[in-house]
Short mmCIF file of N, CA, C and O in Angstrom, two decimals:
data_model
loop_
_atom_site.label_atom_id
_atom_site.label_comp_id
_atom_site.label_asym_id
_atom_site.label_seq_id
_atom_site.Cartn_x
_atom_site.Cartn_y
_atom_site.Cartn_z
N UNK A 5 -39.02 21.83 22.36
CA UNK A 5 -38.29 20.67 22.84
C UNK A 5 -39.12 19.84 23.79
O UNK A 5 -38.88 18.66 23.92
N UNK A 6 -40.11 20.42 24.48
CA UNK A 6 -40.92 19.64 25.42
C UNK A 6 -41.69 18.56 24.67
O UNK A 6 -42.25 18.80 23.61
N UNK A 7 -41.71 17.36 25.23
CA UNK A 7 -42.43 16.26 24.62
C UNK A 7 -41.60 15.53 23.58
O UNK A 7 -41.92 14.42 23.20
N UNK A 8 -40.55 16.18 23.09
CA UNK A 8 -39.69 15.55 22.10
C UNK A 8 -38.56 14.82 22.82
O UNK A 8 -38.30 15.05 23.99
N UNK A 9 -37.87 13.96 22.08
CA UNK A 9 -36.70 13.32 22.65
C UNK A 9 -35.52 14.26 22.51
O UNK A 9 -35.43 15.02 21.56
N UNK A 10 -34.62 14.24 23.46
CA UNK A 10 -33.45 15.10 23.47
C UNK A 10 -32.23 14.21 23.29
O UNK A 10 -32.03 13.27 24.03
N UNK A 11 -31.41 14.54 22.29
CA UNK A 11 -30.24 13.69 22.03
C UNK A 11 -28.95 14.49 22.12
O UNK A 11 -28.02 14.23 21.39
N UNK A 12 -28.88 15.43 23.03
CA UNK A 12 -27.70 16.27 23.14
C UNK A 12 -26.70 15.79 24.17
O UNK A 12 -26.00 16.60 24.76
N UNK A 13 -26.61 14.51 24.41
CA UNK A 13 -25.70 14.01 25.43
C UNK A 13 -24.37 13.56 24.87
O UNK A 13 -23.55 13.03 25.59
N UNK A 14 -24.15 13.77 23.58
CA UNK A 14 -22.86 13.44 23.01
C UNK A 14 -22.78 12.03 22.47
O UNK A 14 -22.09 11.79 21.50
N UNK A 15 -23.47 11.10 23.06
CA UNK A 15 -23.39 9.71 22.59
C UNK A 15 -24.67 9.30 21.86
O UNK A 15 -24.87 8.13 21.60
N UNK A 16 -25.56 10.26 21.59
CA UNK A 16 -26.79 9.97 20.86
C UNK A 16 -27.90 9.41 21.72
O UNK A 16 -28.96 9.08 21.23
N UNK A 17 -27.67 9.26 23.02
CA UNK A 17 -28.70 8.76 23.92
C UNK A 17 -29.85 9.76 23.96
O UNK A 17 -29.63 10.96 24.01
N UNK A 18 -31.07 9.26 23.96
CA UNK A 18 -32.22 10.14 23.98
C UNK A 18 -32.91 10.11 25.34
O UNK A 18 -33.00 9.08 25.97
N UNK A 19 -33.36 11.30 25.77
CA UNK A 19 -34.12 11.44 27.01
C UNK A 19 -35.46 12.03 26.62
O UNK A 19 -35.50 13.02 25.90
N UNK A 20 -36.55 11.46 27.10
CA UNK A 20 -37.84 12.01 26.71
C UNK A 20 -38.16 13.27 27.49
O UNK A 20 -37.56 13.58 28.52
N UNK A 21 -39.12 14.05 26.99
CA UNK A 21 -39.47 15.35 27.55
C UNK A 21 -39.93 15.27 28.99
O UNK A 21 -39.67 16.18 29.77
N UNK A 22 -40.61 14.20 29.36
CA UNK A 22 -41.10 14.06 30.74
C UNK A 22 -39.93 13.98 31.72
O UNK A 22 -39.96 14.58 32.79
N UNK A 23 -38.89 13.26 31.35
CA UNK A 23 -37.70 13.15 32.19
C UNK A 23 -37.03 14.51 32.31
O UNK A 23 -36.66 14.93 33.40
N UNK A 24 -36.92 15.22 31.19
CA UNK A 24 -36.32 16.55 31.23
C UNK A 24 -37.13 17.50 32.10
O UNK A 24 -36.57 18.30 32.85
N UNK A 25 -38.46 17.41 32.03
CA UNK A 25 -39.31 18.26 32.88
C UNK A 25 -39.07 17.95 34.36
O UNK A 25 -39.03 18.87 35.19
N UNK A 26 -38.90 16.68 34.69
CA UNK A 26 -38.64 16.30 36.07
C UNK A 26 -37.30 16.86 36.53
O UNK A 26 -37.18 17.39 37.64
N UNK A 27 -36.27 16.78 35.67
CA UNK A 27 -34.96 17.35 36.01
C UNK A 27 -35.08 18.85 36.21
O UNK A 27 -34.56 19.40 37.19
N UNK A 28 -35.79 19.51 35.31
CA UNK A 28 -35.93 20.96 35.41
C UNK A 28 -36.65 21.34 36.70
O UNK A 28 -36.24 22.27 37.40
N UNK A 29 -37.70 20.60 37.05
CA UNK A 29 -38.43 20.87 38.29
C UNK A 29 -37.51 20.74 39.50
O UNK A 29 -37.53 21.59 40.40
N UNK A 30 -36.69 19.71 39.50
CA UNK A 30 -35.76 19.51 40.61
C UNK A 30 -34.73 20.63 40.69
O UNK A 30 -34.40 21.12 41.77
N UNK A 31 -34.21 21.05 39.54
CA UNK A 31 -33.22 22.13 39.54
C UNK A 31 -33.84 23.44 40.01
O UNK A 31 -33.19 24.22 40.71
N UNK A 32 -35.11 23.68 39.66
CA UNK A 32 -35.80 24.88 40.14
C UNK A 32 -35.96 24.81 41.66
O UNK A 32 -35.74 25.80 42.36
N UNK A 33 -36.32 23.63 42.18
CA UNK A 33 -36.44 23.45 43.64
C UNK A 33 -35.09 23.74 44.32
O UNK A 33 -35.04 24.44 45.33
N UNK A 34 -34.02 23.19 43.76
CA UNK A 34 -32.69 23.41 44.33
C UNK A 34 -32.36 24.90 44.32
O UNK A 34 -31.90 25.45 45.32
N UNK A 35 -32.61 25.56 43.19
CA UNK A 35 -32.28 26.99 43.10
C UNK A 35 -33.08 27.81 44.11
O UNK A 35 -32.55 28.72 44.73
N UNK A 36 -34.36 27.47 44.28
CA UNK A 36 -35.18 28.19 45.27
C UNK A 36 -34.63 28.02 46.68
O UNK A 36 -34.58 28.97 47.46
N UNK A 37 -34.21 26.80 47.02
CA UNK A 37 -33.64 26.55 48.35
C UNK A 37 -32.33 27.31 48.51
O UNK A 37 -32.08 27.92 49.56
N UNK A 38 -31.50 27.30 47.46
CA UNK A 38 -30.22 28.02 47.55
C UNK A 38 -30.44 29.53 47.69
O UNK A 38 -29.71 30.20 48.44
N UNK A 39 -31.46 30.05 47.01
CA UNK A 39 -31.79 31.48 47.16
C UNK A 39 -32.22 31.77 48.60
O UNK A 39 -31.84 32.78 49.19
N UNK A 40 -33.04 30.87 49.17
CA UNK A 40 -33.47 31.03 50.55
C UNK A 40 -32.27 30.96 51.50
O UNK A 40 -32.17 31.73 52.46
N UNK A 41 -31.33 30.05 51.21
CA UNK A 41 -30.13 29.93 52.04
C UNK A 41 -29.31 31.22 52.02
O UNK A 41 -28.76 31.62 53.05
N UNK A 42 -29.22 31.85 50.86
CA UNK A 42 -28.48 33.10 50.76
C UNK A 42 -29.09 34.15 51.69
O UNK A 42 -28.37 34.85 52.42
N UNK A 43 -30.42 34.22 51.71
CA UNK A 43 -31.10 35.17 52.61
C UNK A 43 -30.87 34.80 54.08
O UNK A 43 -30.64 35.68 54.92
N UNK A 44 -30.94 33.51 54.38
CA UNK A 44 -30.69 33.06 55.76
C UNK A 44 -29.27 33.42 56.21
O UNK A 44 -29.06 33.91 57.32
N UNK A 45 -28.30 33.17 55.35
CA UNK A 45 -26.91 33.46 55.68
C UNK A 45 -26.72 34.96 55.91
O UNK A 45 -26.03 35.37 56.86
N UNK A 46 -27.34 35.78 55.08
CA UNK A 46 -27.25 37.23 55.28
C UNK A 46 -27.82 37.64 56.63
O UNK A 46 -27.22 38.44 57.35
N UNK A 47 -28.98 37.06 56.97
CA UNK A 47 -29.60 37.40 58.26
C UNK A 47 -28.76 36.90 59.43
O UNK A 47 -28.58 37.60 60.42
N UNK A 48 -28.22 35.70 59.29
CA UNK A 48 -27.35 35.15 60.34
C UNK A 48 -26.14 36.06 60.55
O UNK A 48 -25.77 36.38 61.69
N UNK A 49 -25.53 36.50 59.46
CA UNK A 49 -24.36 37.38 59.56
C UNK A 49 -24.71 38.71 60.21
O UNK A 49 -23.97 39.21 61.07
N UNK A 50 -25.86 39.28 59.83
CA UNK A 50 -26.28 40.55 60.43
C UNK A 50 -26.52 40.39 61.93
O UNK A 50 -26.12 41.23 62.73
N UNK A 51 -27.19 39.30 62.30
CA UNK A 51 -27.46 39.04 63.71
C UNK A 51 -26.15 38.87 64.49
O UNK A 51 -26.00 39.36 65.61
N UNK A 52 -25.21 38.16 63.88
CA UNK A 52 -23.93 37.92 64.55
C UNK A 52 -23.18 39.24 64.75
O UNK A 52 -22.62 39.49 65.83
N UNK A 53 -23.16 40.06 63.71
CA UNK A 53 -22.46 41.34 63.80
C UNK A 53 -23.09 42.29 64.81
O UNK A 53 -22.40 43.09 65.43
N UNK A 54 -24.41 42.18 64.99
CA UNK A 54 -25.11 43.07 65.93
C UNK A 54 -24.74 42.77 67.38
O UNK A 54 -24.80 43.66 68.22
N UNK A 55 -24.40 41.53 67.65
CA UNK A 55 -24.06 41.07 69.01
C UNK A 55 -25.18 41.31 70.02
O UNK A 55 -24.94 41.30 71.24
N UNK A 56 -26.40 41.50 69.53
CA UNK A 56 -27.56 41.66 70.40
C UNK A 56 -28.00 40.26 70.83
O UNK A 56 -28.21 39.38 69.99
N UNK A 57 -28.15 40.04 72.15
CA UNK A 57 -28.47 38.68 72.63
C UNK A 57 -29.68 38.04 71.95
O UNK A 57 -29.63 36.86 71.60
N UNK A 58 -30.76 38.79 71.75
CA UNK A 58 -31.95 38.21 71.10
C UNK A 58 -31.64 37.79 69.66
O UNK A 58 -32.11 36.75 69.19
N UNK A 59 -30.85 38.60 68.96
CA UNK A 59 -30.48 38.25 67.58
C UNK A 59 -29.58 37.02 67.55
O UNK A 59 -29.71 36.17 66.67
N UNK A 60 -28.66 36.94 68.50
CA UNK A 60 -27.78 35.77 68.56
C UNK A 60 -28.58 34.51 68.88
O UNK A 60 -28.32 33.44 68.32
N UNK A 61 -29.58 34.64 69.75
CA UNK A 61 -30.44 33.48 70.06
C UNK A 61 -31.25 33.07 68.84
O UNK A 61 -31.45 31.87 68.59
N UNK A 62 -31.70 34.04 68.07
CA UNK A 62 -32.47 33.75 66.85
C UNK A 62 -31.63 32.97 65.84
O UNK A 62 -32.14 32.16 65.08
N UNK A 63 -30.31 33.21 65.88
CA UNK A 63 -29.43 32.51 64.93
C UNK A 63 -29.48 31.00 65.10
O UNK A 63 -29.28 30.27 64.14
N UNK A 64 -29.74 30.52 66.30
CA UNK A 64 -29.81 29.07 66.53
C UNK A 64 -30.86 28.46 65.60
O UNK A 64 -30.60 27.48 64.89
N UNK A 65 -32.05 29.04 65.59
CA UNK A 65 -33.12 28.54 64.72
C UNK A 65 -32.81 28.73 63.25
O UNK A 65 -33.11 27.87 62.42
N UNK A 66 -32.20 29.87 62.91
CA UNK A 66 -31.85 30.14 61.51
C UNK A 66 -30.81 29.15 61.00
O UNK A 66 -30.89 28.67 59.87
N UNK A 67 -29.84 28.83 61.86
CA UNK A 67 -28.81 27.86 61.46
C UNK A 67 -29.40 26.47 61.31
O UNK A 67 -29.05 25.73 60.38
N UNK A 68 -30.35 26.12 62.17
CA UNK A 68 -31.04 24.82 62.01
C UNK A 68 -31.79 24.77 60.68
O UNK A 68 -31.75 23.77 59.97
N UNK A 69 -32.48 25.87 60.36
CA UNK A 69 -33.20 25.94 59.09
C UNK A 69 -32.23 25.82 57.91
O UNK A 69 -32.50 25.11 56.93
N UNK A 70 -31.10 26.49 58.01
CA UNK A 70 -30.08 26.42 56.96
C UNK A 70 -29.57 24.99 56.80
O UNK A 70 -29.46 24.48 55.67
N UNK A 71 -29.28 24.32 57.91
CA UNK A 71 -28.82 22.93 57.84
C UNK A 71 -29.87 22.02 57.22
O UNK A 71 -29.54 21.14 56.41
N UNK A 72 -31.14 22.21 57.58
CA UNK A 72 -32.21 21.40 56.97
C UNK A 72 -32.31 21.66 55.47
O UNK A 72 -32.53 20.74 54.69
N UNK A 73 -32.16 22.92 55.08
CA UNK A 73 -32.19 23.25 53.65
C UNK A 73 -31.04 22.58 52.91
O UNK A 73 -31.22 22.09 51.79
N UNK A 74 -29.87 22.56 53.52
CA UNK A 74 -28.72 21.91 52.88
C UNK A 74 -28.99 20.42 52.72
O UNK A 74 -28.70 19.83 51.67
N UNK A 75 -29.60 19.80 53.74
CA UNK A 75 -29.96 18.38 53.62
C UNK A 75 -30.94 18.16 52.46
O UNK A 75 -30.84 17.18 51.73
N UNK A 76 -31.91 19.07 52.33
CA UNK A 76 -32.88 18.95 51.23
C UNK A 76 -32.19 19.04 49.87
O UNK A 76 -32.51 18.29 48.94
N UNK A 77 -31.23 19.95 49.74
CA UNK A 77 -30.50 20.09 48.48
C UNK A 77 -29.72 18.81 48.18
O UNK A 77 -29.73 18.31 47.05
N UNK A 78 -29.06 18.27 49.19
CA UNK A 78 -28.31 17.02 49.01
C UNK A 78 -29.25 15.90 48.56
O UNK A 78 -28.94 15.15 47.64
N UNK A 79 -30.40 15.80 49.20
CA UNK A 79 -31.38 14.77 48.83
C UNK A 79 -31.88 14.97 47.40
O UNK A 79 -32.03 14.00 46.64
N UNK A 80 -32.15 16.22 47.03
CA UNK A 80 -32.61 16.49 45.66
C UNK A 80 -31.55 16.10 44.64
O UNK A 80 -31.86 15.50 43.60
N UNK A 81 -30.28 16.44 44.92
CA UNK A 81 -29.21 16.05 43.99
C UNK A 81 -29.04 14.54 43.95
O UNK A 81 -28.78 13.97 42.88
N UNK A 82 -29.19 13.86 45.08
CA UNK A 82 -29.10 12.40 45.09
C UNK A 82 -30.22 11.80 44.24
O UNK A 82 -29.99 10.87 43.46
N UNK A 83 -31.43 12.34 44.39
CA UNK A 83 -32.56 11.87 43.58
C UNK A 83 -32.32 12.15 42.09
O UNK A 83 -32.61 11.31 41.24
N UNK A 84 -31.79 13.33 41.79
CA UNK A 84 -31.48 13.66 40.40
C UNK A 84 -30.49 12.66 39.81
O UNK A 84 -30.65 12.20 38.68
N UNK A 85 -29.47 12.35 40.57
CA UNK A 85 -28.46 11.41 40.11
C UNK A 85 -29.07 10.04 39.84
O UNK A 85 -28.83 9.43 38.80
N UNK A 86 -29.88 9.58 40.79
CA UNK A 86 -30.53 8.28 40.62
C UNK A 86 -31.46 8.28 39.42
O UNK A 86 -31.44 7.35 38.61
N UNK A 87 -32.27 9.33 39.31
CA UNK A 87 -33.21 9.41 38.19
C UNK A 87 -32.49 9.48 36.85
O UNK A 87 -32.92 8.87 35.88
N UNK A 88 -31.40 10.22 36.82
CA UNK A 88 -30.64 10.33 35.58
C UNK A 88 -30.06 8.98 35.18
O UNK A 88 -30.16 8.55 34.04
N UNK A 89 -29.49 8.28 36.16
CA UNK A 89 -28.94 6.95 35.89
C UNK A 89 -30.01 6.00 35.39
O UNK A 89 -29.82 5.28 34.42
N UNK A 90 -31.18 6.03 36.06
CA UNK A 90 -32.28 5.15 35.64
C UNK A 90 -32.76 5.50 34.23
O UNK A 90 -33.05 4.62 33.44
N UNK A 91 -32.84 6.80 33.93
CA UNK A 91 -33.31 7.18 32.60
C UNK A 91 -32.30 6.77 31.54
O UNK A 91 -32.68 6.37 30.44
N UNK A 92 -31.02 6.84 31.87
CA UNK A 92 -29.98 6.41 30.91
C UNK A 92 -30.04 4.90 30.71
O UNK A 92 -29.93 4.42 29.59
N UNK A 93 -30.22 4.17 31.82
CA UNK A 93 -30.33 2.72 31.71
C UNK A 93 -31.55 2.34 30.88
O UNK A 93 -31.48 1.48 30.02
N UNK A 94 -32.68 3.00 31.15
CA UNK A 94 -33.91 2.69 30.43
C UNK A 94 -33.80 3.07 28.97
O UNK A 94 -34.25 2.34 28.09
N UNK A 95 -33.18 4.23 28.67
CA UNK A 95 -33.09 4.65 27.28
C UNK A 95 -32.12 3.76 26.51
O UNK A 95 -32.29 3.53 25.32
N UNK A 96 -31.11 3.22 27.19
CA UNK A 96 -30.19 2.31 26.51
C UNK A 96 -30.87 0.98 26.20
O UNK A 96 -30.46 0.26 25.31
N UNK A 97 -31.95 0.69 26.95
CA UNK A 97 -32.74 -0.51 26.68
C UNK A 97 -33.89 -0.19 25.73
O UNK A 97 -34.71 -1.05 25.43
N UNK A 98 -34.01 1.08 25.31
CA UNK A 98 -35.05 1.46 24.38
C UNK A 98 -36.36 1.81 25.04
O UNK A 98 -37.37 1.96 24.38
N UNK A 99 -36.38 1.97 26.39
CA UNK A 99 -37.63 2.28 27.09
C UNK A 99 -37.33 3.23 28.23
O UNK A 99 -36.75 2.83 29.22
N UNK A 100 -37.75 4.50 28.10
CA UNK A 100 -37.49 5.46 29.18
C UNK A 100 -38.69 5.61 30.10
O UNK A 100 -38.66 6.39 31.03
N UNK A 101 -39.76 4.86 29.85
CA UNK A 101 -40.97 5.05 30.65
C UNK A 101 -40.81 4.57 32.08
O UNK A 101 -41.51 5.03 32.96
N UNK A 102 -39.89 3.66 32.34
CA UNK A 102 -39.72 3.13 33.69
C UNK A 102 -38.71 3.89 34.52
O UNK A 102 -38.40 3.49 35.61
N UNK A 103 -38.20 5.02 34.00
CA UNK A 103 -37.13 5.72 34.69
C UNK A 103 -37.59 6.40 35.97
O UNK A 103 -36.85 6.51 36.92
N UNK A 104 -38.84 6.86 35.99
CA UNK A 104 -39.34 7.60 37.14
C UNK A 104 -40.71 7.10 37.54
O UNK A 104 -41.47 6.65 36.69
N UNK A 105 -41.02 7.21 38.82
CA UNK A 105 -42.37 6.89 39.25
C UNK A 105 -43.32 7.96 38.70
O UNK A 105 -42.91 9.03 38.30
N UNK A 106 -44.60 7.69 38.73
CA UNK A 106 -45.57 8.61 38.16
C UNK A 106 -45.56 9.98 38.82
O UNK A 106 -45.95 10.96 38.21
N UNK A 107 -45.10 10.07 40.06
CA UNK A 107 -45.05 11.37 40.73
C UNK A 107 -43.75 12.11 40.43
O UNK A 107 -43.51 13.18 40.97
N UNK A 108 -42.91 11.54 39.56
CA UNK A 108 -41.67 12.20 39.18
C UNK A 108 -40.55 11.99 40.17
O UNK A 108 -39.47 12.53 40.01
N UNK A 109 -40.78 11.23 41.21
CA UNK A 109 -39.75 11.00 42.22
C UNK A 109 -39.16 9.61 42.03
O UNK A 109 -39.86 8.67 41.72
N UNK A 110 -37.87 9.50 42.22
CA UNK A 110 -37.22 8.21 42.18
C UNK A 110 -37.44 7.48 43.48
O UNK A 110 -37.85 8.06 44.47
N UNK A 111 -37.18 6.21 43.48
CA UNK A 111 -37.36 5.42 44.68
C UNK A 111 -36.18 5.50 45.64
O UNK A 111 -36.20 4.90 46.68
N UNK A 112 -35.16 6.27 45.29
CA UNK A 112 -33.95 6.37 46.10
C UNK A 112 -34.19 7.21 47.34
O UNK A 112 -34.72 8.29 47.26
N UNK A 113 -33.78 6.72 48.47
CA UNK A 113 -33.80 7.51 49.70
C UNK A 113 -32.46 7.29 50.37
O UNK A 113 -32.08 6.17 50.68
N UNK A 114 -31.73 8.37 50.55
CA UNK A 114 -30.42 8.33 51.14
C UNK A 114 -30.54 8.13 52.64
O UNK A 114 -31.35 8.78 53.29
N UNK A 115 -29.76 7.24 53.21
CA UNK A 115 -29.75 7.04 54.65
C UNK A 115 -28.66 7.89 55.26
O UNK A 115 -27.51 7.84 54.82
N UNK A 116 -29.03 8.67 56.26
CA UNK A 116 -28.07 9.52 56.96
C UNK A 116 -27.86 8.98 58.36
O UNK A 116 -28.79 8.51 58.98
N UNK A 117 -26.64 9.11 58.84
CA UNK A 117 -26.42 8.72 60.23
C UNK A 117 -27.22 9.63 61.15
O UNK A 117 -27.37 10.82 60.88
N UNK A 118 -27.79 9.07 62.22
CA UNK A 118 -28.65 9.79 63.15
C UNK A 118 -27.96 10.96 63.74
O UNK A 118 -28.37 11.99 63.99
#
């Protein structure tokens, strides 16, 4: 399937292999972050249950890391959504080459309140 067009979207729209590879790469990144979050949450819970002051202090940094990871996942999903929309728009115009920048990243950057 790599390099070929994919038309499994129900309406016959085709997505080229490069776009699919970019989506797959993003989903792998998301899964890796979620796996890391699972480990962080387990460690946070163990530290909390121990009630040892040093472990509780360590949780502050672990929770910050967890929050940053969640932000990264949100950003990756936002980029995926933008890239998917662009690829659909481009494929409906008969050209999917403009859907993504050469580095595989969309130009979308979500603004968060400070």
